[in-house]
PDB file of C-alpha atoms and ligand atoms in Angstrom:
ATOM      1  CA  MET A  27      -4.190 -16.357 -12.368  1.00  0.00           C
ATOM      2  CA  SER A  28      -3.065 -13.038 -10.901  1.00  0.00           C
ATOM      3  CA  VAL A  29      -4.545 -11.624  -7.719  1.00  0.00           C
ATOM      4  CA  VAL A  30      -5.180  -7.994  -6.949  1.00  0.00           C
ATOM      5  CA  LYS A  31      -4.681  -6.796  -3.334  1.00  0.00           C
ATOM      6  CA  ILE A  32      -5.897  -3.283  -2.641  1.00  0.00           C
ATOM      7  CA  ASN A  33      -5.055  -1.670   0.692  1.00  0.00           C
ATOM      8  CA  VAL A  34      -7.747   1.014   1.248  1.00  0.00           C
ATOM      9  CA  LEU A  35      -6.396   3.860   3.325  1.00  0.00           C
ATOM     10  CA  THR A  36      -8.746   6.370   4.912  1.00  0.00           C
ATOM     11  CA  VAL A  37      -6.883   9.694   4.867  1.00  0.00           C
ATOM     12  CA  PRO A  38      -8.279  12.917   6.288  1.00  0.00           C
ATOM     13  CA  ALA A  39      -7.877  15.949   4.021  1.00  0.00           C
ATOM     14  CA  ALA A  40      -5.247  17.462   6.258  1.00  0.00           C
ATOM     15  CA  MET A  41      -3.009  14.346   5.943  1.00  0.00           C
ATOM     16  CA  ARG A  42      -3.177  13.856   2.200  1.00  0.00           C
ATOM     17  CA  GLU A  43       0.015  15.746   1.442  1.00  0.00           C
ATOM     18  CA  GLU A  44       1.869  13.838   4.153  1.00  0.00           C
ATOM     19  CA  LEU A  45       0.671  10.462   2.853  1.00  0.00           C
ATOM     20  CA  GLU A  46       1.713  11.269  -0.713  1.00  0.00           C
ATOM     21  CA  ARG A  47       5.096  12.466   0.556  1.00  0.00           C
ATOM     22  CA  ARG A  48       5.661   9.203   2.331  1.00  0.00           C
ATOM     23  CA  PHE A  49       4.782   7.221  -0.764  1.00  0.00           C
ATOM     24  CA  ALA A  50       7.066   9.445  -2.828  1.00  0.00           C
ATOM     25  CA  GLY A  51       9.905   8.528  -0.446  1.00  0.00           C
ATOM     26  CA  ARG A  52       8.775   4.898  -0.121  1.00  0.00           C
ATOM     27  CA  ALA A  53      11.374   2.182   0.324  1.00  0.00           C
ATOM     28  CA  GLY A  54      10.894   0.917  -3.266  1.00  0.00           C
ATOM     29  CA  MET A  55      11.384  -2.664  -2.203  1.00  0.00           C
ATOM     30  CA  VAL A  56       8.172  -4.167  -3.366  1.00  0.00           C
ATOM     31  CA  GLU A  57       9.571  -3.987  -6.928  1.00  0.00           C
ATOM     32  CA  SER A  58      11.974  -6.769  -6.075  1.00  0.00           C
ATOM     33  CA  ALA A  59       9.456  -9.123  -4.393  1.00  0.00           C
ATOM     34  CA  ASP A  60       9.015 -12.490  -6.098  1.00  0.00           C
ATOM     35  CA  GLY A  61       5.697 -12.556  -7.969  1.00  0.00           C
ATOM     36  CA  PHE A  62       5.118  -8.796  -7.812  1.00  0.00           C
ATOM     37  CA  GLU A  63       3.434  -7.476 -10.944  1.00  0.00           C
ATOM     38  CA  TRP A  64       2.049  -3.958 -10.429  1.00  0.00           C
ATOM     39  CA  PHE A  65       1.691  -1.104  -7.937  1.00  0.00           C
ATOM     40  CA  GLU A  66      -0.222   2.146  -8.084  1.00  0.00           C
ATOM     41  CA  LEU A  67      -1.132   4.694  -5.426  1.00  0.00           C
ATOM     42  CA  LEU A  68      -4.597   6.019  -6.408  1.00  0.00           C
ATOM     43  CA  ARG A  69      -5.681   9.426  -5.097  1.00  0.00           C
ATOM     44  CA  PRO A  70      -9.458  10.001  -4.682  1.00  0.00           C
ATOM     45  CA  VAL A  71     -10.905  12.832  -6.748  1.00  0.00           C
ATOM     46  CA  ASP A  72     -14.551  12.236  -6.079  1.00  0.00           C
ATOM     47  CA  GLY A  73     -14.712  13.731  -2.617  1.00  0.00           C
ATOM     48  CA  THR A  74     -14.059  10.597  -0.641  1.00  0.00           C
ATOM     49  CA  GLU A  75     -11.180  10.066   1.813  1.00  0.00           C
ATOM     50  CA  ARG A  76     -10.075   6.711   0.550  1.00  0.00           C
ATOM     51  CA  TYR A  77      -6.765   6.269  -1.223  1.00  0.00           C
ATOM     52  CA  LEU A  78      -6.240   2.898  -2.887  1.00  0.00           C
ATOM     53  CA  VAL A  79      -2.849   1.169  -2.773  1.00  0.00           C
ATOM     54  CA  TYR A  80      -3.340  -1.159  -5.803  1.00  0.00           C
ATOM     55  CA  THR A  81      -1.003  -4.152  -6.033  1.00  0.00           C
ATOM     56  CA  ARG A  82      -1.118  -7.161  -8.369  1.00  0.00           C
ATOM     57  CA  TRP A  83       0.605 -10.446  -7.744  1.00  0.00           C
ATOM     58  CA  ARG A  84       1.305 -13.662  -9.643  1.00  0.00           C
ATOM     59  CA  SER A  85      -0.453 -15.599  -6.802  1.00  0.00           C
ATOM     60  CA  GLU A  86      -1.939 -15.360  -3.313  1.00  0.00           C
ATOM     61  CA  GLU A  87       1.205 -17.164  -2.011  1.00  0.00           C
ATOM     62  CA  ASP A  88       3.504 -14.551  -3.494  1.00  0.00           C
ATOM     63  CA  PHE A  89       1.517 -11.769  -1.817  1.00  0.00           C
ATOM     64  CA  GLU A  90       1.574 -13.548   1.577  1.00  0.00           C
ATOM     65  CA  ALA A  91       5.282 -14.214   1.313  1.00  0.00           C
ATOM     66  CA  TRP A  92       5.870 -10.466   0.670  1.00  0.00           C
ATOM     67  CA  GLN A  93       3.679  -9.545   3.690  1.00  0.00           C
ATOM     68  CA  ARG A  94       5.797 -11.803   5.912  1.00  0.00           C
ATOM     69  CA  SER A  95       9.060 -10.461   4.479  1.00  0.00           C
ATOM     70  CA  GLN A  96      11.740  -8.079   5.671  1.00  0.00           C
ATOM     71  CA  GLU A  97      10.922  -5.970   2.628  1.00  0.00           C
ATOM     72  CA  PHE A  98       7.359  -5.418   3.746  1.00  0.00           C
ATOM     73  CA  ALA A  99       8.512  -4.574   7.271  1.00  0.00           C
ATOM     74  CA  ARG A 100      11.070  -2.057   5.908  1.00  0.00           C
ATOM     75  CA  GLY A 101       8.562  -0.599   3.451  1.00  0.00           C
ATOM     76  CA  HIS A 102       6.233   0.037   6.426  1.00  0.00           C
ATOM     77  CA  ALA A 103       8.807   0.941   9.062  1.00  0.00           C
ATOM     78  CA  ARG A 104       7.966   4.678   9.123  1.00  0.00           C
ATOM     79  CA  ALA A 105       4.251   4.048   9.049  1.00  0.00           C
ATOM     80  CA  ALA A 106       4.664   1.793  12.043  1.00  0.00           C
ATOM     81  CA  ALA A 107       6.951   4.210  13.952  1.00  0.00           C
ATOM     82  CA  ASP A 108       4.389   6.936  13.423  1.00  0.00           C
ATOM     83  CA  ALA A 109       1.516   4.830  14.628  1.00  0.00           C
ATOM     84  CA  GLU A 110       3.499   3.929  17.700  1.00  0.00           C
ATOM     85  CA  GLY A 111       4.249   7.633  18.339  1.00  0.00           C
ATOM     86  CA  ALA A 112       0.603   8.539  17.962  1.00  0.00           C
ATOM     87  CA  SER A 113      -0.568   5.997  20.508  1.00  0.00           C
ATOM     88  CA  GLY A 114       1.872   7.329  23.068  1.00  0.00           C
ATOM     89  CA  HIS A 115       3.941   4.144  23.346  1.00  0.00           C
ATOM     90  CA  GLY A 116       7.572   3.612  22.456  1.00  0.00           C
ATOM     91  CA  HIS A 117       9.719   6.230  20.791  1.00  0.00           C
ATOM     92  CA  GLY A 118       7.927   7.196  17.601  1.00  0.00           C
ATOM     93  CA  HIS A 119      10.271   8.827  15.139  1.00  0.00           C
ATOM     94  CA  GLY A 120       7.434  10.216  13.086  1.00  0.00           C
ATOM     95  CA  HIS A 121       6.690  13.841  12.511  1.00  0.00           C
ATOM     96  CA  GLY A 122       4.557  13.991  15.653  1.00  0.00           C
ATOM     97  CA  GLN A 123       1.190  14.054  13.887  1.00  0.00           C
ATOM     98  CA  GLY A 124       0.553  10.279  13.990  1.00  0.00           C
ATOM     99  CA  PRO A 125      -0.051   8.021  11.082  1.00  0.00           C
ATOM    100  CA  ALA A 126      -1.168   9.647   7.853  1.00  0.00           C
ATOM    101  CA  ALA A 127      -4.010   7.100   7.503  1.00  0.00           C
ATOM    102  CA  SER A 128      -6.745   6.922  10.102  1.00  0.00           C
ATOM    103  CA  GLY A 129      -7.802   3.444   8.950  1.00  0.00           C
ATOM    104  CA  SER A 130      -7.063   0.626   6.508  1.00  0.00           C
ATOM    105  CA  GLU A 131      -8.874  -2.259   4.968  1.00  0.00           C
ATOM    106  CA  LEU A 132      -7.582  -4.995   2.549  1.00  0.00           C
ATOM    107  CA  TRP A 133      -9.574  -5.934  -0.542  1.00  0.00           C
ATOM    108  CA  THR A 134      -8.762  -9.092  -2.559  1.00  0.00           C
ATOM    109  CA  PHE A 135      -9.744  -9.883  -6.121  1.00  0.00           C
ATOM    110  CA  GLU A 136      -8.906 -12.426  -8.763  1.00  0.00           C
ATOM    111  CA  VAL A 137      -8.148 -11.130 -12.240  1.00  0.00           C
ATOM    112  CA  VAL A 138     -10.786 -12.515 -14.592  1.00  0.00           C
ATOM    113  CA  GLU A 139     -10.005 -10.633 -17.779  1.00  0.00           C
ATOM    114  CA  SER A 140      -7.475  -7.910 -18.668  1.00  0.00           C
ATOM    115  CA  ALA A 141      -6.374  -5.925 -21.706  1.00  0.00           C
ATOM    116  CA  THR A 142      -3.594  -3.578 -22.773  1.00  0.00           C
ATOM    117  CA  PRO A 143      -3.644  -1.243 -25.816  1.00  0.00           C
ATOM    118  CA  LYS A 144      -2.915  -2.675 -29.238  1.00  0.00           C
ATOM    119  CA  ALA A 145       0.556  -1.876 -30.509  1.00  0.00           C
TER     120      ALA A 145
HETATM  121  C1  HEM B 215      -1.960  -1.305   8.618  1.00  0.00           C
HETATM  122  C2  HEM B 215      -2.085  -1.213   7.305  1.00  0.00           C
HETATM  123  C3  HEM B 215      -1.224  -0.403   6.384  1.00  0.00           C
HETATM  124  C4  HEM B 215      -0.971   0.959   6.440  1.00  0.00           C
HETATM  125  C5  HEM B 215      -1.521   2.007   7.494  1.00  0.00           C
HETATM  126  C6  HEM B 215      -0.088   1.312   5.352  1.00  0.00           C
HETATM  127  C7  HEM B 215       0.444   2.486   5.056  1.00  0.00           C
HETATM  128  C8  HEM B 215       1.518   2.756   4.166  1.00  0.00           C
HETATM  129  C9  HEM B 215       2.308   3.924   4.070  1.00  0.00           C
HETATM  130  C10 HEM B 215       2.042   5.247   4.840  1.00  0.00           C
HETATM  131  C11 HEM B 215       3.243   3.654   3.171  1.00  0.00           C
HETATM  132  C12 HEM B 215       4.346   4.666   2.638  1.00  0.00           C
HETATM  133  C13 HEM B 215       5.748   4.255   3.086  1.00  0.00           C
HETATM  134  C14 HEM B 215       6.079   4.651   4.513  1.00  0.00           C
HETATM  135  O1  HEM B 215       5.336   5.488   5.156  1.00  0.00           O
HETATM  136  O2  HEM B 215       7.150   4.184   5.054  1.00  0.00           O
HETATM  137  C15 HEM B 215       3.086   2.339   2.645  1.00  0.00           C
HETATM  138  C16 HEM B 215       3.881   1.666   1.715  1.00  0.00           C
HETATM  139  C17 HEM B 215       3.330   0.613   0.914  1.00  0.00           C
HETATM  140  N1  HEM B 215       2.230  -0.144   1.219  1.00  0.00           N
HETATM  141 FE1  HEM B 215       1.200  -0.022   2.962  1.00  0.00          FE
HETATM  142  N2  HEM B 215       0.098   0.122   4.676  1.00  0.00           N
HETATM  143  C18 HEM B 215      -0.568  -0.927   5.235  1.00  0.00           C
HETATM  144  C19 HEM B 215      -0.640  -2.230   4.818  1.00  0.00           C
HETATM  145  C20 HEM B 215      -0.428  -2.586   3.504  1.00  0.00           C
HETATM  146  C21 HEM B 215      -0.935  -3.747   2.783  1.00  0.00           C
HETATM  147  C22 HEM B 215      -1.735  -4.884   3.418  1.00  0.00           C
HETATM  148  C23 HEM B 215      -0.507  -3.654   1.483  1.00  0.00           C
HETATM  149  C24 HEM B 215      -0.842  -4.609   0.376  1.00  0.00           C
HETATM  150  C25 HEM B 215      -1.497  -4.240  -0.690  1.00  0.00           C
HETATM  151  C26 HEM B 215       0.316  -2.423   1.344  1.00  0.00           C
HETATM  152  C27 HEM B 215       0.947  -1.989   0.211  1.00  0.00           C
HETATM  153  C28 HEM B 215       1.988  -1.101   0.241  1.00  0.00           C
HETATM  154  C29 HEM B 215       3.042  -0.922  -0.742  1.00  0.00           C
HETATM  155  C30 HEM B 215       3.154  -1.751  -2.063  1.00  0.00           C
HETATM  156  C31 HEM B 215       3.876   0.098  -0.321  1.00  0.00           C
HETATM  157  C32 HEM B 215       5.204   0.564  -1.043  1.00  0.00           C
HETATM  158  C33 HEM B 215       6.319  -0.221  -0.310  1.00  0.00           C
HETATM  159  C34 HEM B 215       7.642  -0.209  -1.067  1.00  0.00           C
HETATM  160  O3  HEM B 215       7.981   0.787  -1.768  1.00  0.00           O
HETATM  161  O4  HEM B 215       8.384  -1.199  -1.001  1.00  0.00           O
HETATM  162  N3  HEM B 215       0.325  -1.836   2.578  1.00  0.00           N
HETATM  163  N4  HEM B 215       1.979   1.772   3.296  1.00  0.00           N
END
């Protein structure tokens, strides 16, 4: 049974463009992860500040293996560097405005039913 992992990013209005630019230039490595099934970046249009990073995996184990992997680290290297820069430690190589997201939260679901359009 597939599992859905949604990373919920709180993004202030002023940082939306920056966040979307980062995802447009993302590492693109998740596609090669074992057990990876789906990814979507979802932009809020209802007045909230929460973007959803929707991912679906063959199993919990596959998701956890990706989180521990080099690919996850590389896919988040810029986000990490920016966070470091914002907190005043290290040598952040970001754009100097800190991380695009001001908070994040991970949601986990099991897929119970799903459908795709009839051919
Ligand atoms: C501290 C928490 C996290 C923050 C602030 C964050 C933020 C970001 C940002 C800004 C990017 C764009 C790439 C970049 O800037 O280098 C990114 C990529 C991505 N994030 Fe996260 N992320 C976090 C954790 C997670 C988690 C737990 C998941 C699992 C659902 C996830 C899923 C993804 C995926 C699939 C990509 C694209 C990576 C690729 O192309 O290989 N993120 N994230």
